[in-house]
Amino acid sequence: MIKAAEIVHSGTSILFVTLDSLRWDVAQSALAEGLTPGLAGLLPTGGWERRHTPGSFTLPAHMAFFHGFLPKLPQPTQPPRLWECRPPAFKTVPPETFVFEAPSLLKGLRMHGYRTICVGGVTYFSRQTPLGHVLPDLFDEDHWRTEFCSPERDSARHQVDHALELAETHRSRPLLLFVNISATHVPHGHYLGDSTDTWQSQRAALAYADPHLSRLITTLTSTQRWLIIVCADHGDAFGDDGYHGRGIAHPSVMTVPFTAMVRS
């Protein structure tokens, strides 16, 4: 069991990666077929956890994440949450949970000496529109460039390179380093030489991103202890039951891969 209260109070840095739009079944298929060897070597025994997201598209999912609500297991009984805003007095919180005295997790971590950094991917992190300011404004600093976004075929490499530079710059203090990997968000048909986005092209996008994700995690943890969280914010429907896209309460959208681990 990960004891997030101990993690935060010890000043252990946190890497939080969202694989934008990645379906759980696509992640599982890629893992089973050996298309993500980097992640396979890092994931705990059993591979990806199957979880339900709190949001059906990027904005509500990340707003929930940044306020303490991570994807939940599809079962009645849940393990202790990693973190939670201080609840009313009548509610008991397990000692393993980090309780923050702030309206958001990011502000709560800031109160414990953390610097919060965002390496954006999809345009919700771009500041190119009024809505594109909402998520970045939650962080101490945010970074986005056009080459971080999904139309760029090598977006994950650019994002990981930049994230590692930032981590090195701030290695003297605890970090919440957030990276929104955009490669798995549409458009990704180009990874199969096609203009159509399918679950197969999303799997190819994940296979492309795999060595960069594993490089990010192994480089960070080669010299320091980190809490690593990797999950999707939501999935994507590619004709399932006639549905396409996201923002709908379909299992292909609401079921996501998740993992959390402490590595050093």
PDB file of C-alpha atoms in Angstrom:
ATOM      1  CA  MET A   1       0.000   0.000   0.000  1.00  0.00           C
ATOM      2  CA  ILE A   2       1.278   3.462  -0.918  1.00  0.00           C
ATOM      3  CA  LYS A   3       1.261   5.759   2.094  1.00  0.00           C
ATOM      4  CA  ALA A   4       0.843   9.143   0.457  1.00  0.00           C
ATOM      5  CA  ALA A   5       0.887  10.983   3.792  1.00  0.00           C
ATOM      6  CA  GLU A   6       4.393   9.658   4.425  1.00  0.00           C
ATOM      7  CA  ILE A   7       5.378  10.402   0.815  1.00  0.00           C
ATOM      8  CA  VAL A   8       4.412  14.065   1.065  1.00  0.00           C
ATOM      9  CA  HIS A   9       5.711  14.679   4.584  1.00  0.00           C
ATOM     10  CA  SER A  10       9.079  13.198   3.571  1.00  0.00           C
ATOM     11  CA  GLY A  11       9.327  15.568   0.599  1.00  0.00           C
ATOM     12  CA  THR A  12       9.342  12.795  -1.990  1.00  0.00           C
ATOM     13  CA  SER A  13       8.749  14.140  -5.490  1.00  0.00           C
ATOM     14  CA  ILE A  14       5.691  13.044  -7.461  1.00  0.00           C
ATOM     15  CA  LEU A  15       5.430  12.325 -11.181  1.00  0.00           C
ATOM     16  CA  PHE A  16       1.857  12.303 -12.441  1.00  0.00           C
ATOM     17  CA  VAL A  17       1.388  11.277 -16.082  1.00  0.00           C
ATOM     18  CA  THR A  18      -1.929  11.197 -17.913  1.00  0.00           C
ATOM     19  CA  LEU A  19      -2.078   9.276 -21.173  1.00  0.00           C
ATOM     20  CA  ASP A  20      -4.761  11.352 -22.798  1.00  0.00           C
ATOM     21  CA  SER A  21      -7.794   9.422 -24.090  1.00  0.00           C
ATOM     22  CA  LEU A  22      -6.158   5.995 -23.643  1.00  0.00           C
ATOM     23  CA  ARG A  23      -8.673   3.176 -23.342  1.00  0.00           C
ATOM     24  CA  TRP A  24      -8.036   0.465 -20.790  1.00  0.00           C
ATOM     25  CA  ASP A  25      -8.520  -2.322 -23.338  1.00  0.00           C
ATOM     26  CA  VAL A  26      -6.040  -0.681 -25.706  1.00  0.00           C
ATOM     27  CA  ALA A  27      -3.425  -0.416 -22.938  1.00  0.00           C
ATOM     28  CA  GLN A  28      -4.023  -4.046 -21.969  1.00  0.00           C
ATOM     29  CA  SER A  29      -3.804  -5.225 -25.582  1.00  0.00           C
ATOM     30  CA  ALA A  30      -0.528  -3.375 -26.146  1.00  0.00           C
ATOM     31  CA  LEU A  31       0.918  -4.841 -22.963  1.00  0.00           C
ATOM     32  CA  ALA A  32      -0.195  -8.404 -23.757  1.00  0.00           C
ATOM     33  CA  GLU A  33       1.218  -8.267 -27.284  1.00  0.00           C
ATOM     34  CA  GLY A  34       4.601  -6.923 -26.195  1.00  0.00           C
ATOM     35  CA  LEU A  35       4.155  -3.499 -27.806  1.00  0.00           C
ATOM     36  CA  THR A  36       5.043  -1.599 -24.623  1.00  0.00           C
ATOM     37  CA  PRO A  37       8.170  -3.312 -23.299  1.00  0.00           C
ATOM     38  CA  GLY A  38       9.333  -0.222 -21.428  1.00  0.00           C
ATOM     39  CA  LEU A  39       6.155   0.049 -19.403  1.00  0.00           C
ATOM     40  CA  ALA A  40       6.022  -3.735 -19.005  1.00  0.00           C
ATOM     41  CA  GLY A  41       9.321  -3.551 -17.156  1.00  0.00           C
ATOM     42  CA  LEU A  42       8.023  -0.869 -14.813  1.00  0.00           C
ATOM     43  CA  LEU A  43       4.425  -1.820 -14.094  1.00  0.00           C
ATOM     44  CA  PRO A  44       3.750  -3.792 -10.899  1.00  0.00           C
ATOM     45  CA  THR A  45       2.849  -7.484 -11.100  1.00  0.00           C
ATOM     46  CA  GLY A  46      -0.489  -7.766 -12.833  1.00  0.00           C
ATOM     47  CA  GLY A  47       0.090  -4.840 -15.151  1.00  0.00           C
ATOM     48  CA  TRP A  48      -2.444  -2.045 -15.522  1.00  0.00           C
ATOM     49  CA  GLU A  49      -5.255  -1.699 -13.023  1.00  0.00           C
ATOM     50  CA  ARG A  50      -8.710  -1.387 -14.575  1.00  0.00           C
ATOM     51  CA  ARG A  51     -10.370   1.717 -13.132  1.00  0.00           C
ATOM     52  CA  HIS A  52     -13.264   4.111 -13.693  1.00  0.00           C
ATOM     53  CA  THR A  53     -12.500   7.762 -14.396  1.00  0.00           C
ATOM     54  CA  PRO A  54     -14.341  10.617 -12.659  1.00  0.00           C
ATOM     55  CA  GLY A  55     -14.653  12.518 -15.953  1.00  0.00           C
ATOM     56  CA  SER A  56     -15.620  11.643 -19.525  1.00  0.00           C
ATOM     57  CA  PHE A  57     -13.318  14.168 -21.207  1.00  0.00           C
ATOM     58  CA  THR A  58     -10.111  16.055 -20.473  1.00  0.00           C
ATOM     59  CA  LEU A  59     -11.362  19.063 -18.530  1.00  0.00           C
ATOM     60  CA  PRO A  60     -13.578  17.435 -15.872  1.00  0.00           C
ATOM     61  CA  ALA A  61     -11.244  14.450 -15.461  1.00  0.00           C
ATOM     62  CA  HIS A  62      -8.220  16.632 -14.755  1.00  0.00           C
ATOM     63  CA  MET A  63     -10.163  19.011 -12.538  1.00  0.00           C
ATOM     64  CA  ALA A  64     -11.125  15.972 -10.459  1.00  0.00           C
ATOM     65  CA  PHE A  65      -7.543  14.659 -10.427  1.00  0.00           C
ATOM     66  CA  PHE A  66      -6.081  17.998  -9.335  1.00  0.00           C
ATOM     67  CA  HIS A  67      -8.578  18.201  -6.489  1.00  0.00           C
ATOM     68  CA  GLY A  68      -7.779  14.759  -5.099  1.00  0.00           C
ATOM     69  CA  PHE A  69     -10.096  12.391  -7.006  1.00  0.00           C
ATOM     70  CA  LEU A  70      -8.185   9.716  -8.932  1.00  0.00           C
ATOM     71  CA  PRO A  71      -9.819   6.913 -10.952  1.00  0.00           C
ATOM     72  CA  LYS A  72     -11.529   4.305  -8.775  1.00  0.00           C
ATOM     73  CA  LEU A  73     -11.572   0.523  -8.900  1.00  0.00           C
ATOM     74  CA  PRO A  74     -14.775  -0.945 -10.400  1.00  0.00           C
ATOM     75  CA  GLN A  75     -15.836  -2.541  -7.116  1.00  0.00           C
ATOM     76  CA  PRO A  76     -17.909  -1.574  -4.059  1.00  0.00           C
ATOM     77  CA  THR A  77     -14.976  -1.407  -1.628  1.00  0.00           C
ATOM     78  CA  GLN A  78     -12.176   1.019  -2.381  1.00  0.00           C
ATOM     79  CA  PRO A  79      -8.634   1.156  -0.970  1.00  0.00           C
ATOM     80  CA  PRO A  80      -7.639   4.293   0.948  1.00  0.00           C
ATOM     81  CA  ARG A  81      -7.370   7.333  -1.290  1.00  0.00           C
ATOM     82  CA  LEU A  82      -3.866   8.699  -1.884  1.00  0.00           C
ATOM     83  CA  TRP A  83      -4.982  12.212  -0.971  1.00  0.00           C
ATOM     84  CA  GLU A  84      -8.046  14.098   0.099  1.00  0.00           C
ATOM     85  CA  CYS A  85      -9.089  17.617   1.010  1.00  0.00           C
ATOM     86  CA  ARG A  86      -9.772  17.800   4.753  1.00  0.00           C
ATOM     87  CA  PRO A  87     -13.328  16.521   5.130  1.00  0.00           C
ATOM     88  CA  PRO A  88     -15.981  17.458   7.702  1.00  0.00           C
ATOM     89  CA  ALA A  89     -15.290  16.352  11.262  1.00  0.00           C
ATOM     90  CA  PHE A  90     -17.713  13.420  11.115  1.00  0.00           C
ATOM     91  CA  LYS A  91     -15.685  11.667   8.388  1.00  0.00           C
ATOM     92  CA  THR A  92     -12.676   9.495   9.262  1.00  0.00           C
ATOM     93  CA  VAL A  93      -9.698   9.464   6.903  1.00  0.00           C
ATOM     94  CA  PRO A  94      -7.189   6.567   6.963  1.00  0.00           C
ATOM     95  CA  PRO A  95      -3.727   7.545   8.231  1.00  0.00           C
ATOM     96  CA  GLU A  96      -2.143   6.543   4.890  1.00  0.00           C
ATOM     97  CA  THR A  97      -4.052   9.297   3.067  1.00  0.00           C
ATOM     98  CA  PHE A  98      -2.445  12.718   2.666  1.00  0.00           C
ATOM     99  CA  VAL A  99      -4.995  15.261   3.904  1.00  0.00           C
ATOM    100  CA  PHE A 100      -4.481  18.728   2.455  1.00  0.00           C
ATOM    101  CA  GLU A 101      -5.773  21.945   4.008  1.00  0.00           C
ATOM    102  CA  ALA A 102      -6.520  23.630   0.709  1.00  0.00           C
ATOM    103  CA  PRO A 103      -9.216  23.585  -1.974  1.00  0.00           C
ATOM    104  CA  SER A 104      -6.953  21.750  -4.442  1.00  0.00           C
ATOM    105  CA  LEU A 105      -4.245  19.117  -4.231  1.00  0.00           C
ATOM    106  CA  LEU A 106      -1.792  21.430  -5.966  1.00  0.00           C
ATOM    107  CA  LYS A 107      -2.288  24.186  -3.393  1.00  0.00           C
ATOM    108  CA  GLY A 108      -2.082  21.603  -0.636  1.00  0.00           C
ATOM    109  CA  LEU A 109       1.267  20.318  -1.916  1.00  0.00           C
ATOM    110  CA  ARG A 110       2.501  23.889  -2.248  1.00  0.00           C
ATOM    111  CA  MET A 111       1.851  24.352   1.484  1.00  0.00           C
ATOM    112  CA  HIS A 112       4.296  21.480   2.056  1.00  0.00           C
ATOM    113  CA  GLY A 113       7.092  23.015  -0.009  1.00  0.00           C
ATOM    114  CA  TYR A 114       6.344  21.424  -3.372  1.00  0.00           C
ATOM    115  CA  ARG A 115       6.671  23.237  -6.664  1.00  0.00           C
ATOM    116  CA  THR A 116       3.946  22.202  -9.110  1.00  0.00           C
ATOM    117  CA  ILE A 117       4.921  22.044 -12.779  1.00  0.00           C
ATOM    118  CA  CYS A 118       2.776  21.201 -15.793  1.00  0.00           C
ATOM    119  CA  VAL A 119       4.074  19.946 -19.138  1.00  0.00           C
ATOM    120  CA  GLY A 120       0.930  20.174 -21.237  1.00  0.00           C
ATOM    121  CA  GLY A 121      -0.061  18.149 -24.244  1.00  0.00           C
ATOM    122  CA  VAL A 122      -3.579  18.615 -25.579  1.00  0.00           C
ATOM    123  CA  THR A 123      -4.947  22.108 -26.158  1.00  0.00           C
ATOM    124  CA  TYR A 124      -6.714  22.290 -22.787  1.00  0.00           C
ATOM    125  CA  PHE A 125      -3.191  23.061 -21.499  1.00  0.00           C
ATOM    126  CA  SER A 126      -2.175  25.410 -24.308  1.00  0.00           C
ATOM    127  CA  ARG A 127      -3.410  28.864 -23.170  1.00  0.00           C
ATOM    128  CA  GLN A 128      -4.443  29.362 -26.800  1.00  0.00           C
ATOM    129  CA  THR A 129      -8.100  29.850 -25.824  1.00  0.00           C
ATOM    130  CA  PRO A 130      -9.838  31.227 -22.713  1.00  0.00           C
ATOM    131  CA  LEU A 131     -10.648  27.657 -21.637  1.00  0.00           C
ATOM    132  CA  GLY A 132      -7.032  26.671 -22.267  1.00  0.00           C
ATOM    133  CA  HIS A 133      -6.002  28.752 -19.226  1.00  0.00           C
ATOM    134  CA  VAL A 134      -8.125  26.912 -16.640  1.00  0.00           C
ATOM    135  CA  LEU A 135      -5.895  23.886 -15.975  1.00  0.00           C
ATOM    136  CA  PRO A 136      -2.497  25.611 -16.407  1.00  0.00           C
ATOM    137  CA  ASP A 137      -3.541  28.324 -13.935  1.00  0.00           C
ATOM    138  CA  LEU A 138      -3.625  25.702 -11.171  1.00  0.00           C
ATOM    139  CA  PHE A 139       0.170  25.202 -11.361  1.00  0.00           C
ATOM    140  CA  ASP A 140       3.150  27.242 -10.219  1.00  0.00           C
ATOM    141  CA  GLU A 141       4.475  27.019 -13.762  1.00  0.00           C
ATOM    142  CA  ASP A 142       3.205  25.517 -16.981  1.00  0.00           C
ATOM    143  CA  HIS A 143       4.824  24.666 -20.311  1.00  0.00           C
ATOM    144  CA  TRP A 144       3.226  24.019 -23.677  1.00  0.00           C
ATOM    145  CA  ARG A 145       4.487  24.160 -27.239  1.00  0.00           C
ATOM    146  CA  THR A 146       2.926  23.090 -30.525  1.00  0.00           C
ATOM    147  CA  GLU A 147       5.355  20.164 -30.744  1.00  0.00           C
ATOM    148  CA  PHE A 148       3.875  18.807 -27.481  1.00  0.00           C
ATOM    149  CA  CYS A 149       0.452  18.358 -29.116  1.00  0.00           C
ATOM    150  CA  SER A 150      -0.934  15.220 -30.782  1.00  0.00           C
ATOM    151  CA  PRO A 151      -0.674  16.328 -34.446  1.00  0.00           C
ATOM    152  CA  GLU A 152       3.120  16.240 -33.937  1.00  0.00           C
ATOM    153  CA  ARG A 153       4.267  12.654 -34.568  1.00  0.00           C
ATOM    154  CA  ASP A 154       7.154  12.910 -32.085  1.00  0.00           C
ATOM    155  CA  SER A 155       5.261  14.782 -29.359  1.00  0.00           C
ATOM    156  CA  ALA A 156       6.159  12.398 -26.514  1.00  0.00           C
ATOM    157  CA  ARG A 157       9.883  12.772 -27.126  1.00  0.00           C
ATOM    158  CA  HIS A 158       9.605  16.562 -27.011  1.00  0.00           C
ATOM    159  CA  GLN A 159       7.506  16.439 -23.854  1.00  0.00           C
ATOM    160  CA  VAL A 160       9.779  14.023 -22.024  1.00  0.00           C
ATOM    161  CA  ASP A 161      12.933  15.927 -22.995  1.00  0.00           C
ATOM    162  CA  HIS A 162      11.414  19.100 -21.581  1.00  0.00           C
ATOM    163  CA  ALA A 163      10.109  17.414 -18.430  1.00  0.00           C
ATOM    164  CA  LEU A 164      13.550  16.000 -17.660  1.00  0.00           C
ATOM    165  CA  GLU A 165      15.137  19.417 -18.127  1.00  0.00           C
ATOM    166  CA  LEU A 166      12.642  20.915 -15.681  1.00  0.00           C
ATOM    167  CA  ALA A 167      13.196  18.154 -13.136  1.00  0.00           C
ATOM    168  CA  GLU A 168      16.940  18.728 -13.272  1.00  0.00           C
ATOM    169  CA  THR A 169      16.502  22.482 -12.849  1.00  0.00           C
ATOM    170  CA  HIS A 170      14.383  21.979  -9.724  1.00  0.00           C
ATOM    171  CA  ARG A 171      16.042  18.896  -8.275  1.00  0.00           C
ATOM    172  CA  SER A 172      16.844  20.712  -4.988  1.00  0.00           C
ATOM    173  CA  ARG A 173      13.170  20.787  -3.921  1.00  0.00           C
ATOM    174  CA  PRO A 174      10.187  18.420  -3.971  1.00  0.00           C
ATOM    175  CA  LEU A 175       8.148  18.527  -7.163  1.00  0.00           C
ATOM    176  CA  LEU A 176       4.754  17.616  -8.458  1.00  0.00           C
ATOM    177  CA  LEU A 177       5.717  17.129 -12.094  1.00  0.00           C
ATOM    178  CA  PHE A 178       2.670  16.620 -14.270  1.00  0.00           C
ATOM    179  CA  VAL A 179       2.906  15.480 -17.906  1.00  0.00           C
ATOM    180  CA  ASN A 180      -0.132  15.159 -20.171  1.00  0.00           C
ATOM    181  CA  ILE A 181       0.952  12.783 -22.950  1.00  0.00           C
ATOM    182  CA  SER A 182      -0.957  13.801 -26.075  1.00  0.00           C
ATOM    183  CA  ALA A 183       0.178  11.080 -28.516  1.00  0.00           C
ATOM    184  CA  THR A 184      -2.711   8.794 -27.532  1.00  0.00           C
ATOM    185  CA  HIS A 185      -5.249  11.567 -28.187  1.00  0.00           C
ATOM    186  CA  VAL A 186      -6.694  11.956 -31.674  1.00  0.00           C
ATOM    187  CA  PRO A 187      -5.333  12.385 -34.275  1.00  0.00           C
ATOM    188  CA  HIS A 188      -3.211   9.234 -34.074  1.00  0.00           C
ATOM    189  CA  GLY A 189      -4.045   7.526 -37.356  1.00  0.00           C
ATOM    190  CA  HIS A 190      -0.704   8.779 -38.666  1.00  0.00           C
ATOM    191  CA  TYR A 191       1.081   6.130 -36.557  1.00  0.00           C
ATOM    192  CA  LEU A 192      -0.398   3.581 -38.979  1.00  0.00           C
ATOM    193  CA  GLY A 193      -0.076   5.795 -42.040  1.00  0.00           C
ATOM    194  CA  ASP A 194      -3.808   6.503 -42.087  1.00  0.00           C
ATOM    195  CA  SER A 195      -6.052   9.536 -41.639  1.00  0.00           C
ATOM    196  CA  THR A 196      -8.621   7.536 -39.662  1.00  0.00           C
ATOM    197  CA  ASP A 197      -8.359   7.181 -35.880  1.00  0.00           C
ATOM    198  CA  THR A 198      -9.075   3.698 -34.513  1.00  0.00           C
ATOM    199  CA  TRP A 199      -8.273   1.659 -31.433  1.00  0.00           C
ATOM    200  CA  GLN A 200      -5.472   0.088 -33.487  1.00  0.00           C
ATOM    201  CA  SER A 201      -3.914   3.479 -34.215  1.00  0.00           C
ATOM    202  CA  GLN A 202      -4.256   4.460 -30.554  1.00  0.00           C
ATOM    203  CA  ARG A 203      -2.379   1.273 -29.664  1.00  0.00           C
ATOM    204  CA  ALA A 204       0.313   2.232 -32.177  1.00  0.00           C
ATOM    205  CA  ALA A 205       0.492   5.681 -30.568  1.00  0.00           C
ATOM    206  CA  LEU A 206       1.028   4.086 -27.158  1.00  0.00           C
ATOM    207  CA  ALA A 207       3.731   1.839 -28.603  1.00  0.00           C
ATOM    208  CA  TYR A 208       5.437   4.966 -29.974  1.00  0.00           C
ATOM    209  CA  ALA A 209       5.227   6.736 -26.594  1.00  0.00           C
ATOM    210  CA  ASP A 210       6.401   3.704 -24.582  1.00  0.00           C
ATOM    211  CA  PRO A 211      10.196   4.200 -24.771  1.00  0.00           C
ATOM    212  CA  HIS A 212       9.841   7.883 -23.922  1.00  0.00           C
ATOM    213  CA  LEU A 213       7.634   7.170 -20.907  1.00  0.00           C
ATOM    214  CA  SER A 214       9.997   4.516 -19.619  1.00  0.00           C
ATOM    215  CA  ARG A 215      12.941   6.899 -20.164  1.00  0.00           C
ATOM    216  CA  LEU A 216      11.166   9.569 -18.146  1.00  0.00           C
ATOM    217  CA  ILE A 217      10.481   7.249 -15.228  1.00  0.00           C
ATOM    218  CA  THR A 218      13.847   5.473 -15.167  1.00  0.00           C
ATOM    219  CA  THR A 219      15.817   8.717 -15.474  1.00  0.00           C
ATOM    220  CA  LEU A 220      13.949  10.442 -12.664  1.00  0.00           C
ATOM    221  CA  THR A 221      14.198   7.466 -10.331  1.00  0.00           C
ATOM    222  CA  SER A 222      17.853   6.671 -11.062  1.00  0.00           C
ATOM    223  CA  THR A 223      19.026   9.088  -8.363  1.00  0.00           C
ATOM    224  CA  GLN A 224      15.943   9.944  -6.296  1.00  0.00           C
ATOM    225  CA  ARG A 225      12.843   8.376  -4.806  1.00  0.00           C
ATOM    226  CA  TRP A 226       9.623   9.288  -6.636  1.00  0.00           C
ATOM    227  CA  LEU A 227       5.960   8.466  -6.370  1.00  0.00           C
ATOM    228  CA  ILE A 228       4.861   7.612  -9.920  1.00  0.00           C
ATOM    229  CA  ILE A 229       1.224   7.764 -11.028  1.00  0.00           C
ATOM    230  CA  VAL A 230       0.296   6.920 -14.626  1.00  0.00           C
ATOM    231  CA  CYS A 231      -3.277   6.741 -15.862  1.00  0.00           C
ATOM    232  CA  ALA A 232      -5.614   7.853 -18.606  1.00  0.00           C
ATOM    233  CA  ASP A 233      -7.981  10.737 -18.017  1.00  0.00           C
ATOM    234  CA  HIS A 234     -10.687   9.016 -20.079  1.00  0.00           C
ATOM    235  CA  GLY A 235     -11.042   6.675 -23.047  1.00  0.00           C
ATOM    236  CA  ASP A 236     -12.353   7.144 -26.560  1.00  0.00           C
ATOM    237  CA  ALA A 237     -15.121   5.405 -28.509  1.00  0.00           C
ATOM    238  CA  PHE A 238     -14.264   4.231 -32.007  1.00  0.00           C
ATOM    239  CA  GLY A 239     -17.678   3.047 -33.121  1.00  0.00           C
ATOM    240  CA  ASP A 240     -18.418   0.976 -30.010  1.00  0.00           C
ATOM    241  CA  ASP A 241     -22.189   0.416 -29.978  1.00  0.00           C
ATOM    242  CA  GLY A 242     -22.327   3.147 -32.597  1.00  0.00           C
ATOM    243  CA  TYR A 243     -20.619   5.744 -30.371  1.00  0.00           C
ATOM    244  CA  HIS A 244     -17.663   7.892 -31.352  1.00  0.00           C
ATOM    245  CA  GLY A 245     -15.494  10.243 -29.319  1.00  0.00           C
ATOM    246  CA  ARG A 246     -15.611  11.165 -25.642  1.00  0.00           C
ATOM    247  CA  GLY A 247     -17.788  13.159 -23.281  1.00  0.00           C
ATOM    248  CA  ILE A 248     -20.213  10.227 -23.112  1.00  0.00           C
ATOM    249  CA  ALA A 249     -20.796   7.701 -20.337  1.00  0.00           C
ATOM    250  CA  HIS A 250     -19.878   4.653 -22.430  1.00  0.00           C
ATOM    251  CA  PRO A 251     -17.610   1.939 -20.947  1.00  0.00           C
ATOM    252  CA  SER A 252     -15.007   2.577 -23.658  1.00  0.00           C
ATOM    253  CA  VAL A 253     -14.757   6.152 -22.374  1.00  0.00           C
ATOM    254  CA  MET A 254     -15.169   5.630 -18.632  1.00  0.00           C
ATOM    255  CA  THR A 255     -12.791   2.643 -18.205  1.00  0.00           C
ATOM    256  CA  VAL A 256      -9.119   3.601 -17.972  1.00  0.00           C
ATOM    257  CA  PRO A 257      -5.718   2.095 -17.163  1.00  0.00           C
ATOM    258  CA  PHE A 258      -4.088   3.121 -13.877  1.00  0.00           C
ATOM    259  CA  THR A 259      -0.929   2.397 -11.931  1.00  0.00           C
ATOM    260  CA  ALA A 260       0.813   3.924  -8.935  1.00  0.00           C
ATOM    261  CA  MET A 261       4.197   2.957  -7.532  1.00  0.00           C
ATOM    262  CA  VAL A 262       7.117   4.238  -5.506  1.00  0.00           C
ATOM    263  CA  ARG A 263      10.483   3.845  -7.223  1.00  0.00           C
ATOM    264  CA  SER A 264      14.048   4.836  -6.392  1.00  0.00           C
TER     265      SER A 264
END
